[in-house]
XYZ file of C-alpha atoms in Angstrom:
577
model
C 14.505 -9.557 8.157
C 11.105 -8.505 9.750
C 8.356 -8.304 7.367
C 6.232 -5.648 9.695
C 9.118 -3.440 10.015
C 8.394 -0.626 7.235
C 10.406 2.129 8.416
C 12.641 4.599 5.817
C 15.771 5.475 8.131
C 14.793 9.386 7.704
C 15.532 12.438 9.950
C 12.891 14.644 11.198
C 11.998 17.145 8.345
C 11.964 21.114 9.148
C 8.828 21.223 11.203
C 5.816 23.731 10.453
C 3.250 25.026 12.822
C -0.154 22.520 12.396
C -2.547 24.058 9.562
C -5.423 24.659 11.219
C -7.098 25.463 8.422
C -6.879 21.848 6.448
C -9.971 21.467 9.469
C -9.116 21.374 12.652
C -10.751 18.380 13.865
C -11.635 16.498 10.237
C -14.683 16.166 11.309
C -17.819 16.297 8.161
C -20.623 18.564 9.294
C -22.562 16.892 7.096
C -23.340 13.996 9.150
C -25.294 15.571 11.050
C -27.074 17.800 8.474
C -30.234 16.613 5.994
C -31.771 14.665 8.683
C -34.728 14.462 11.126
C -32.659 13.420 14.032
C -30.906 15.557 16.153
C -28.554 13.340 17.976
C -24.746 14.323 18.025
C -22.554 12.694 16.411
C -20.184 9.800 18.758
C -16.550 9.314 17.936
C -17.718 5.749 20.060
C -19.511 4.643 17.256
C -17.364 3.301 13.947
C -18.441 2.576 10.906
C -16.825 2.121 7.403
C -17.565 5.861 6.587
C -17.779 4.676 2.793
C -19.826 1.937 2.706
C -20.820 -2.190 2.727
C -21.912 -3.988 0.067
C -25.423 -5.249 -0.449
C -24.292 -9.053 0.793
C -21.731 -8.491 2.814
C -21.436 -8.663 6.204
C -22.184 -5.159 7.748
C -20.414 -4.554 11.401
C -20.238 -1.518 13.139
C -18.336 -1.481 15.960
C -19.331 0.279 19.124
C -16.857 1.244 22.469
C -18.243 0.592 25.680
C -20.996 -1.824 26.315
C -24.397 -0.895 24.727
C -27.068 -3.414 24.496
C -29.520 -2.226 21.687
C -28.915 -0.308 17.893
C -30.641 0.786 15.372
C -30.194 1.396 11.735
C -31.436 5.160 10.870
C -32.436 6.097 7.300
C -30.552 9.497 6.291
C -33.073 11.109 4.363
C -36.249 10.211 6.549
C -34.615 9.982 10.246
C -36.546 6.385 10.399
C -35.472 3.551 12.054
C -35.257 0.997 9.363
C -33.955 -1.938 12.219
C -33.530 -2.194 16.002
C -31.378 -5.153 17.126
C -29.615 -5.984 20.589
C -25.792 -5.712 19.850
C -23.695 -9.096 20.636
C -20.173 -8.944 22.376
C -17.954 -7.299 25.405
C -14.732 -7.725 23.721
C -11.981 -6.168 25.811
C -9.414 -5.175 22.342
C -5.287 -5.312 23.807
C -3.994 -3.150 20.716
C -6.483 -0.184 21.434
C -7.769 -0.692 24.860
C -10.992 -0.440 24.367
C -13.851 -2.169 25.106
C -16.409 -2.903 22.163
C -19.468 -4.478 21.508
C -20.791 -5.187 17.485
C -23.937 -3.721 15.614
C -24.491 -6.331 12.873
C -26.969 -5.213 10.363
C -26.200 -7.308 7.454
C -29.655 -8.240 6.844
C -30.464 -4.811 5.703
C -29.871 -4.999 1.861
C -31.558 -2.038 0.595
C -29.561 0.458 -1.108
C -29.565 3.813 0.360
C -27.742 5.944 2.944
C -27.950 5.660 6.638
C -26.295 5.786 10.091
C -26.045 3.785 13.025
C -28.021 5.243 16.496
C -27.142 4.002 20.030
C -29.757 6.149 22.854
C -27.462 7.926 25.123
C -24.535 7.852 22.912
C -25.278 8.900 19.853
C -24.682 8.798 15.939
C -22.304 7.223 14.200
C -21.005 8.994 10.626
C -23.156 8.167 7.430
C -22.739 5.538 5.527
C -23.719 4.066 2.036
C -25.272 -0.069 1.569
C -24.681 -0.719 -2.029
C -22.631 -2.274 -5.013
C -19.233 -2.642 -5.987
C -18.838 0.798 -7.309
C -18.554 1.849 -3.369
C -15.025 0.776 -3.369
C -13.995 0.954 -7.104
C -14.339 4.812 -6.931
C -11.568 4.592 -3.838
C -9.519 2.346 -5.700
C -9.588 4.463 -8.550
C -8.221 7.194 -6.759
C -5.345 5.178 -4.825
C -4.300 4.232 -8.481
C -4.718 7.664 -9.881
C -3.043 8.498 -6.637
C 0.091 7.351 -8.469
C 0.024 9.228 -11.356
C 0.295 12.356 -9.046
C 3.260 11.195 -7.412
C 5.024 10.698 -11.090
C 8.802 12.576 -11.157
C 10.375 13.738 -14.147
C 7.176 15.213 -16.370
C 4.362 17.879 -15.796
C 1.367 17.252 -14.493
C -1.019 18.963 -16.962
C -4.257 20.444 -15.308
C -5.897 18.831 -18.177
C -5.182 15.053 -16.212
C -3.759 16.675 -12.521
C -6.712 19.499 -12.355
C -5.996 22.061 -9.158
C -2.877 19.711 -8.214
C -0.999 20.623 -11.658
C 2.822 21.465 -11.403
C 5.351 21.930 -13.779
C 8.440 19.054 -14.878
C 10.076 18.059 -12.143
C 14.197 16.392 -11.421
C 14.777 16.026 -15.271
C 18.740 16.583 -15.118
C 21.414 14.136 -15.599
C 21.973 12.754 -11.638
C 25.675 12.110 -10.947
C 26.581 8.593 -9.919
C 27.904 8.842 -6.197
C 31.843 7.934 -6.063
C 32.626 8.921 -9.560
C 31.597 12.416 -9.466
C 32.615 12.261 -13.686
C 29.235 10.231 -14.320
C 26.546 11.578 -14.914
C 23.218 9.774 -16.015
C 19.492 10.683 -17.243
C 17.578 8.904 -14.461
C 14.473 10.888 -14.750
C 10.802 9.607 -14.523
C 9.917 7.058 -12.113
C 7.708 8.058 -9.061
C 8.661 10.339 -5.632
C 8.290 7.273 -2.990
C 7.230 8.777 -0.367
C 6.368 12.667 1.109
C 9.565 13.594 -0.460
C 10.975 13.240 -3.681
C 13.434 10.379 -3.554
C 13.224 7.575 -5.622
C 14.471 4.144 -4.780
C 14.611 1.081 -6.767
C 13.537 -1.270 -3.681
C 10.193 0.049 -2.734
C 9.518 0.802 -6.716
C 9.529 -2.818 -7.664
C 7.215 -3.737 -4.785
C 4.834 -1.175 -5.651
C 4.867 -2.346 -9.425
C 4.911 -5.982 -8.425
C 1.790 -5.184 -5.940
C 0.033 -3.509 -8.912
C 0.788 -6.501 -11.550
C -0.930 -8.964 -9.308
C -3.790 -6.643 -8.464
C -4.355 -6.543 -12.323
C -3.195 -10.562 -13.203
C -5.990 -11.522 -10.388
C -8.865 -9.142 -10.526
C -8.479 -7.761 -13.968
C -12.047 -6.633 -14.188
C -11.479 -3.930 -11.564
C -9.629 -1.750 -13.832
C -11.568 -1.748 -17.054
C -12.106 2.268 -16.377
C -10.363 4.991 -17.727
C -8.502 7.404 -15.008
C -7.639 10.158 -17.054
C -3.909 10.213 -17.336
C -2.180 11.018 -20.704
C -1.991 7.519 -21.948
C -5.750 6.748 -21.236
C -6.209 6.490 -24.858
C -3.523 3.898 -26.207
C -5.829 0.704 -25.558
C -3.372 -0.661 -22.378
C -5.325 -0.705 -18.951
C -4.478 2.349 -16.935
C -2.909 0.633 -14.201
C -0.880 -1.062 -16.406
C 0.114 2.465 -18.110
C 1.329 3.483 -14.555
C 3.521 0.280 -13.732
C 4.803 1.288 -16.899
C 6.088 4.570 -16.003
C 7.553 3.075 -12.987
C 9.501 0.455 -14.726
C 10.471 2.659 -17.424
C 12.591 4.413 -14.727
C 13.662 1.493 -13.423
C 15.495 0.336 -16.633
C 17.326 3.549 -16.547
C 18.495 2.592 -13.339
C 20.658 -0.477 -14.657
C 24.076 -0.255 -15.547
C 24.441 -1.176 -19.109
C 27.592 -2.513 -19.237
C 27.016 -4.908 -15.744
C 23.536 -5.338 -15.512
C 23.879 -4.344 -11.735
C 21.205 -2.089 -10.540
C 21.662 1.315 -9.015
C 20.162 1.557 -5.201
C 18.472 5.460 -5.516
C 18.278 8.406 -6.836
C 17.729 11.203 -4.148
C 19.389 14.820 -2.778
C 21.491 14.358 -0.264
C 19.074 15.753 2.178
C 15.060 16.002 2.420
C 14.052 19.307 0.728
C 11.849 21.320 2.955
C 8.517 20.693 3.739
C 6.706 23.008 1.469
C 8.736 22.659 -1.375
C 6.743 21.453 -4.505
C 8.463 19.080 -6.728
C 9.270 21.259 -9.680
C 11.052 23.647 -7.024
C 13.603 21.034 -5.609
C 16.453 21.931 -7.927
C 19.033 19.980 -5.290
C 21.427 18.035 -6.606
C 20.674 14.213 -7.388
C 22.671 11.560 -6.994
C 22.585 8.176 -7.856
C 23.667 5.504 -5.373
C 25.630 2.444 -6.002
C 24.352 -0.527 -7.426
C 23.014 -3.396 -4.644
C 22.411 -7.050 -4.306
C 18.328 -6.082 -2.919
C 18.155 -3.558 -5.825
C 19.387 -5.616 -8.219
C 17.242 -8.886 -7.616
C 14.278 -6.643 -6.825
C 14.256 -5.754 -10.174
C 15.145 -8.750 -12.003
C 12.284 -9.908 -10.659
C 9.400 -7.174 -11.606
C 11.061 -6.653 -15.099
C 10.683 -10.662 -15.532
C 6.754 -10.466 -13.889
C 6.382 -7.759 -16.653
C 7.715 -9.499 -19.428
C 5.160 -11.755 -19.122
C 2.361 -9.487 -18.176
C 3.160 -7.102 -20.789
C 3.354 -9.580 -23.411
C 0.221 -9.479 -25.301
C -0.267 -5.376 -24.497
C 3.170 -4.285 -25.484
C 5.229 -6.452 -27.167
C 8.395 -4.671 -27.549
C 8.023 -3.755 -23.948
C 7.739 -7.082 -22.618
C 11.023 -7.792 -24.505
C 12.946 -4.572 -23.159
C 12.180 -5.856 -20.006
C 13.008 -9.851 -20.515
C 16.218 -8.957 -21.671
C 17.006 -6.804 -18.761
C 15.728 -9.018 -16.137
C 18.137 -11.990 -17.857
C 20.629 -9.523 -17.799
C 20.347 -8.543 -13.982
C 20.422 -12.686 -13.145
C 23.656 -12.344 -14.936
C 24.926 -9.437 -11.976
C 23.672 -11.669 -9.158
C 25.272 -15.081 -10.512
C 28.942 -13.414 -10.906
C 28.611 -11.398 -7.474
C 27.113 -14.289 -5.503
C 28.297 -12.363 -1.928
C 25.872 -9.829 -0.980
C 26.361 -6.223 -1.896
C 24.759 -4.519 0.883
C 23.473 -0.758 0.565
C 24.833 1.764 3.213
C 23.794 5.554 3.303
C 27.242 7.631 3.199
C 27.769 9.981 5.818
C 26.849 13.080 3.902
C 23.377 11.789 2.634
C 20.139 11.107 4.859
C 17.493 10.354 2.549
C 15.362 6.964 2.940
C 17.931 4.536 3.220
C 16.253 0.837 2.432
C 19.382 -0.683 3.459
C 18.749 -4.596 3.781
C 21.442 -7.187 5.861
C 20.694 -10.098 3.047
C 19.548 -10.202 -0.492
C 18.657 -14.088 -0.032
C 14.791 -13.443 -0.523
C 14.772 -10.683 -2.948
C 17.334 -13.260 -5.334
C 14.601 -16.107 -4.449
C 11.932 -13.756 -5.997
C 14.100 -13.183 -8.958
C 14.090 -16.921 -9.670
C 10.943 -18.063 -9.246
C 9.447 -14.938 -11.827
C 12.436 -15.791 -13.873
C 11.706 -19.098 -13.689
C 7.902 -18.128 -14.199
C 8.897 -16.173 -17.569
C 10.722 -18.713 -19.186
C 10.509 -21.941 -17.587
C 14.155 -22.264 -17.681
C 15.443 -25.479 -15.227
C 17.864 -23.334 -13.775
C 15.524 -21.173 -12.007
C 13.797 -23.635 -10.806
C 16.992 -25.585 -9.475
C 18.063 -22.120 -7.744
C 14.453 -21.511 -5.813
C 14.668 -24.884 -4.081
C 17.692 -25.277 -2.959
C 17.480 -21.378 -1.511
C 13.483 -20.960 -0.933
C 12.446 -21.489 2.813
C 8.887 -20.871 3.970
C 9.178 -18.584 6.540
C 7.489 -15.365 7.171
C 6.169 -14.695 3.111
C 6.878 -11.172 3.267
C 5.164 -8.839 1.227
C 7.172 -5.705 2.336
C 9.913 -4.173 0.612
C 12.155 -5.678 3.386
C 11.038 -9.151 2.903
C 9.862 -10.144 -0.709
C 9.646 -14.138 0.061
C 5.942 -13.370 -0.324
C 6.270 -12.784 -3.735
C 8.717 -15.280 -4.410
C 6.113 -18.064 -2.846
C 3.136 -16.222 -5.082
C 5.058 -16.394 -8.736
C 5.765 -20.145 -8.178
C 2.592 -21.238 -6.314
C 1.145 -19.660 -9.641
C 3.679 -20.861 -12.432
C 2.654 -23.434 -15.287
C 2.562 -26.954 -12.549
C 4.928 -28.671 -15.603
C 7.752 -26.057 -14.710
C 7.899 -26.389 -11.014
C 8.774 -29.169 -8.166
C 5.229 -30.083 -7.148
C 6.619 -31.300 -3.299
C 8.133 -28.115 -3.313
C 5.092 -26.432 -4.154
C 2.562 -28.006 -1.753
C 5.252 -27.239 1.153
C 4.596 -23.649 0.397
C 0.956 -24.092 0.108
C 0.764 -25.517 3.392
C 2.612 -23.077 5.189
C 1.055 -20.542 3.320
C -2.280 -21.334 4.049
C -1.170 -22.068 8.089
C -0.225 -18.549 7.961
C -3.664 -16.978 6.265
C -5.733 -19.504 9.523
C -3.381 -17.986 12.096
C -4.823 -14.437 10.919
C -8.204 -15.649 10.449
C -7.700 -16.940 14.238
C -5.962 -13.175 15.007
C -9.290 -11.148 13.538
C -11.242 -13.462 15.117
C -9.703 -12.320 18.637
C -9.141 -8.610 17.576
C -11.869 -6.380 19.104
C -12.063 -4.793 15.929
C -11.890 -8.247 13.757
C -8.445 -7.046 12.355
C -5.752 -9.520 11.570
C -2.916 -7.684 13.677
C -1.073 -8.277 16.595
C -0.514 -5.225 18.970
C 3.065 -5.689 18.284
C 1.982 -4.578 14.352
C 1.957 -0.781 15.068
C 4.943 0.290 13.725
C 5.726 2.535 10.608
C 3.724 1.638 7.910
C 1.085 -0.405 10.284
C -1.130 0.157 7.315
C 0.834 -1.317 5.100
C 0.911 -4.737 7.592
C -2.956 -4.525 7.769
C -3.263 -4.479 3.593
C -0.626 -7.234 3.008
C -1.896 -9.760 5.928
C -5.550 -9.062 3.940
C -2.719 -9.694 1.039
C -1.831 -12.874 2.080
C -5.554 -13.954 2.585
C -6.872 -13.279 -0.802
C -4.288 -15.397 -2.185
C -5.235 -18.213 0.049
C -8.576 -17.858 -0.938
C -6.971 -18.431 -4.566
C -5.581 -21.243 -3.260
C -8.378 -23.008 -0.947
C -11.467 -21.573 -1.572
C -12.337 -20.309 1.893
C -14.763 -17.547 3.062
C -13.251 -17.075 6.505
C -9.928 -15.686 4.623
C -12.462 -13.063 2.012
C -14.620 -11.658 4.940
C -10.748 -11.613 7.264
C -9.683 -9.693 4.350
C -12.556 -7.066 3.806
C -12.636 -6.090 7.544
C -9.600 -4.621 6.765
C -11.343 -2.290 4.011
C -13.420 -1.537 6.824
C -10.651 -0.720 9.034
C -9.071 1.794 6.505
C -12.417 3.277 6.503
C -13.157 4.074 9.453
C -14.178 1.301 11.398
C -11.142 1.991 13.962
C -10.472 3.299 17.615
C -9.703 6.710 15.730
C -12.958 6.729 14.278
C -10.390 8.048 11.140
C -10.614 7.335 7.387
C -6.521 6.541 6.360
C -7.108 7.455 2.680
C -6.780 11.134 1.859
C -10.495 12.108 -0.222
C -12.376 9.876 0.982
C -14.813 8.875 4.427
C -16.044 11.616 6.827
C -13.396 12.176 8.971
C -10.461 11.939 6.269
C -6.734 12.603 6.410
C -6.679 16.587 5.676
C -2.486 16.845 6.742
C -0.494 14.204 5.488
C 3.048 14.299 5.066
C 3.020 15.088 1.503
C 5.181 17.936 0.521
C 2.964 18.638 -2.994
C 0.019 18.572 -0.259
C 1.610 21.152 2.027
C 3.247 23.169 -0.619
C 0.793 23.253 -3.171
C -1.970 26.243 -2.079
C -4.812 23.550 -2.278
C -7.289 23.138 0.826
C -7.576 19.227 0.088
C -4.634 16.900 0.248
C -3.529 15.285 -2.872
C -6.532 12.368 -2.739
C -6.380 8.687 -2.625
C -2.792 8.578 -0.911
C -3.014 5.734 2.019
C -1.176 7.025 5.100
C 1.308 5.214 7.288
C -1.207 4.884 10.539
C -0.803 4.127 13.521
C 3.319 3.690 15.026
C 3.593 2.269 18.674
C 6.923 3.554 18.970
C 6.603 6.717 18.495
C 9.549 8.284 15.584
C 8.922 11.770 15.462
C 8.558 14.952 17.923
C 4.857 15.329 17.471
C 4.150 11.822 18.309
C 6.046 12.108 21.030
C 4.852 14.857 22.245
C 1.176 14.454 21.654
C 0.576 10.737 21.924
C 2.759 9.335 24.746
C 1.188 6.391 26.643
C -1.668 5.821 24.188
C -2.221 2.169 23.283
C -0.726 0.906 19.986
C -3.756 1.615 17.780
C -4.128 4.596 19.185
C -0.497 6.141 17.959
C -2.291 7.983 14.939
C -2.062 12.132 14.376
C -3.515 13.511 11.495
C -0.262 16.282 11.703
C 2.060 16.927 8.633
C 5.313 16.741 11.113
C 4.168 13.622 11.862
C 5.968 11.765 9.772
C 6.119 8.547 11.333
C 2.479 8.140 11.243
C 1.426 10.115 8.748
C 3.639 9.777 5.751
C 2.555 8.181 2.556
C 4.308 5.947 0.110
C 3.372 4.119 -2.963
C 4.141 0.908 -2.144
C 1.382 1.446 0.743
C -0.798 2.387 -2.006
C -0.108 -0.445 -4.099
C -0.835 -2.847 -1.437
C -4.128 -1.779 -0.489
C -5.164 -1.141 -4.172
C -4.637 -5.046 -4.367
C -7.026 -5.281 -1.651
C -9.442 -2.553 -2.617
C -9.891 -4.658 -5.753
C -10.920 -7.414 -5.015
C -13.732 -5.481 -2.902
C -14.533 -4.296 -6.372
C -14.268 -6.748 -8.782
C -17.309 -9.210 -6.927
């Protein structure tokens, strides 16, 4: 299994003529406006269109070879610092050729923009506190909330992206057409409005250890109906998730259906509460079913002290779902049938995904037996954090478990190899003309998910060997997500000054509104290229480069929660210091 492969086997939706009027070119005219400077404004000179905070390290990044900068207050059109620039790094995954502006000894909080004479102006930019980033990772959780199936999204909490209930009828269960089964709730995965137990469990698993390691980032409210009930919003949304889950399970086996979709992807402008298709529900797999003994165990203990009887509904479940994997010990593999071409998520071996059921299992209730099972099938390669490779979580929950429940040679085995992997990206940034720990090899569906679990992967080796290499690694790729890219291109929808306006969102096409649904990550850049308008419009660009702000672009503009999930891990900790 490759852990940067990310792809949903998907046809090309119905294709619509580009909306001009989303903005044509993304570009903020207010970067240029409120100012005593004239200069344009450079696509050459990249910033992280949000922000840095006051102690950080602050990098722009400039293509082409310039040998002097300076910092320009916004309101005055001074020049607050003049500094030579440092660098000719020639970058392989863009092909450019960049030089760095560090200002990180300006610390005063206010708004600005980097100058270069002869070039130009980069996009404004804010130097101040946490808040910068909480405010984004507020909206990449509340981001979730709007992709919720099965209830209405009241203006009162949704505002201008309101709709009515959505896929609340009994789905029947593929192969015995007889069966039918209330599988509502849950959230649409993706731009269209399937929902599939794989990617769910990595998106709820992703926000439990967001929450479990940086708790203080979510002590706001994010106005969704159960703001009120005294259980931290994110938690309140993993909730929702996993309620749908545990519909999901066969009661009488414990085995855990694969999906619930259509048989086909509903047209692109079709809002969710207008996708009457019929839903089916897709046999129960080995990936599915360890998938979600695992996050129903992680929430049984997260859970435990908020919601009691939760925490319980989902213990017993989990235990249950062990029960399925130990009496079909050979792999159940999940197989699209002919007649349906929604996301597939098909896997060739569940031996990760029932690793990561063992060690939370084991985590839960310090059972022996878990324990027993994770070492004799636990390797340490790759620690996947993808829906396609788990191990990452699996090597996480017992890294983290109570040390009297686990085999400590077993433990420092991962550690090491877990903390080989975090230097080898450390030594990647360090090489990357835009300090971002990817190979060129990286751009492929979902890049953006590969940048936030690599800066993933780092945070938790700070956790584990306090190490400021591996925090500064994983903030440049806040930066990157930002803006500070060859596109010069903000990846979350709502936010930076050249922002996502056409994702491939169906409520964002369908829905009447000028603004895209906001805080939804997109896919990013994808070398190779999976859908006509990438094809057609970005052939021969380097792998960086393979980025289209076009809602027929699927394979590069597409969003998914388990994207957002990963990067609100990341977007946290930028918050929480």
């Amino acid at each position: 299994m490759t852990a940067s492969c990310t792809s949903k086997t998907k046809p090309a939706d119905s294709t619509l003529p580009t909306n001009a009027g989303a903005g044509e070119t993304g570009l903020s005219s207010a970067a240029g406006n409120g100012t005593a400077n004239s200069e344009e404004l450079s696509e050459n000179i990249l910033v992280n269109q949000v922000g840095y905070k006051i102690d950080d390290k602050k990098i722009a990044i400039i293509k082409g070879f310039d040998k002097k900068f300076k910092v320009i207050e916004t309101a005055t059109g001074k020049a607050v610092l003049s500094k030579d620039t440092t660098g000719k790094v020639n970058d392989e995954s863009s092909g450019d050729t960049v030089s760095y502006a560090d200002f990180s000894e300006l610390k005063t909080v206010g708004s600005y923009y980097i100058s270069v004479e002869g070039l130009g102006k980069s996009y404004d930019f804010k130097i101040g506190d946490g808040n910068l980033f909480s405010k984004v990772n507020e909206a990449m959780v509340k981001a979730l909330y709007y992709q919720r199936c099965g209830m209405a999204l009241d203006s009162k909490y949704a505002g201008e992206y309101a709709h009515a209930s959505c896929h609340t009828g009994r789905a029947r269960l593929y192969g015995n057409e007889e069966t039918e089964i209330d599988v509502s709730g849950g959230w649409h995965d993706a731009g269209d409005y399937g929902r599939y137990v794989v990617p769910a469990a990595v998106t709820a698993a992703d926000l439990m250890l967001a929450y479990e390691f940086y708790p203080q980032s979510f002590e706001n409210k994010y106005n969704i109906p159960e703001s009120t009930n005294n259980i931290p919003d994110i938690l309140d949304e993993v909730k929702y998730g996993l309620t749908w889950m545990l519909k999901m399970q066969d009661k009488q086996t414990g085995g855990v259906y694969h999906k619930v979709t259509s048989r086909n992807f509903p047209d692109l402008t079709a809002m969710p509460d207008t996708d009457v298709d019929e839903l089916l529900v897709m046999p129960v797999s080995t990936t599915a079913t360890a998938d979600f003994a695992a996050v129903t165990a992680m929430a049984s203990r997260i859970f435990k002290d908020f919601d009691p009887s939760f925490s319980q509904q989902c213990r017993i479940a989990s235990l249950k779902a062990w029960n399925w994997l130990e009496t079909n010990k050979d792999f159940v593999q999940y197989k699209n049938p002919q007649d349906v071409t929604s996301g597939e998520y098909g896997d060739s071996s569940g031996k990760d995904e029932k690793a990561w059921a063992a060690a939370e299992l084991l985590r839960a209730t310090g059972d022996k037996k878990y324990n027993d099972y994770f070492k004799a099938n636990y390797g340490t390669e790759g620690f996947g954090l993808g829906w396609q490779n788990v191990s990452g979580f699996a090597a996480i929950s017992y890294l983290f478990s109570d040390q009297s429940a686990i085999d400590s040679k077993k433990a420092e085995e991962i550690k090491k190899a877990w903390l080989e992997k975090a230097d080898m990206f450390v030594s990647t940034a360090e090489k990357d003309g835009y300090l971002l720990a990817m190979h060129k090899m990286e751009y492929t569906w979902g890049s953006n998910m590969n940048v936030a679990n690599h800066a993933i992967h780092l945070l938790i080796a700070d956790k584990l060997s306090n190490n400021e290499k591996y925090t500064e690694t994983a903030a440049n790729c806040v930066h990157y997500f930002l803006g500070r890219n060859t596109m010069n291109q903000s990846y979350i929808t709502g936010y930076g000054s050249k922002k996502v306006m056409q994702p491939h969102h169906r409520p964002s096409v369908g829905d009447g509104v000028a603004e895209p649904v906001p805080g939804l990550l997109v896919g990013g850049p994808d070398s190779a290229l999976e859908d006509d308008v990438s094809r057609s419009k970005l052939s021969g660009k380097a792998p960086a480069q393979c980025y289209i702000d076009d809602m027929n672009s699927y394979s590069s503009n597409e969003v998914a929660t388990y994207w957002n999930s990963a990067a609100i891990f990341v977007f946290s900790f930028m918050s929480s210091r």
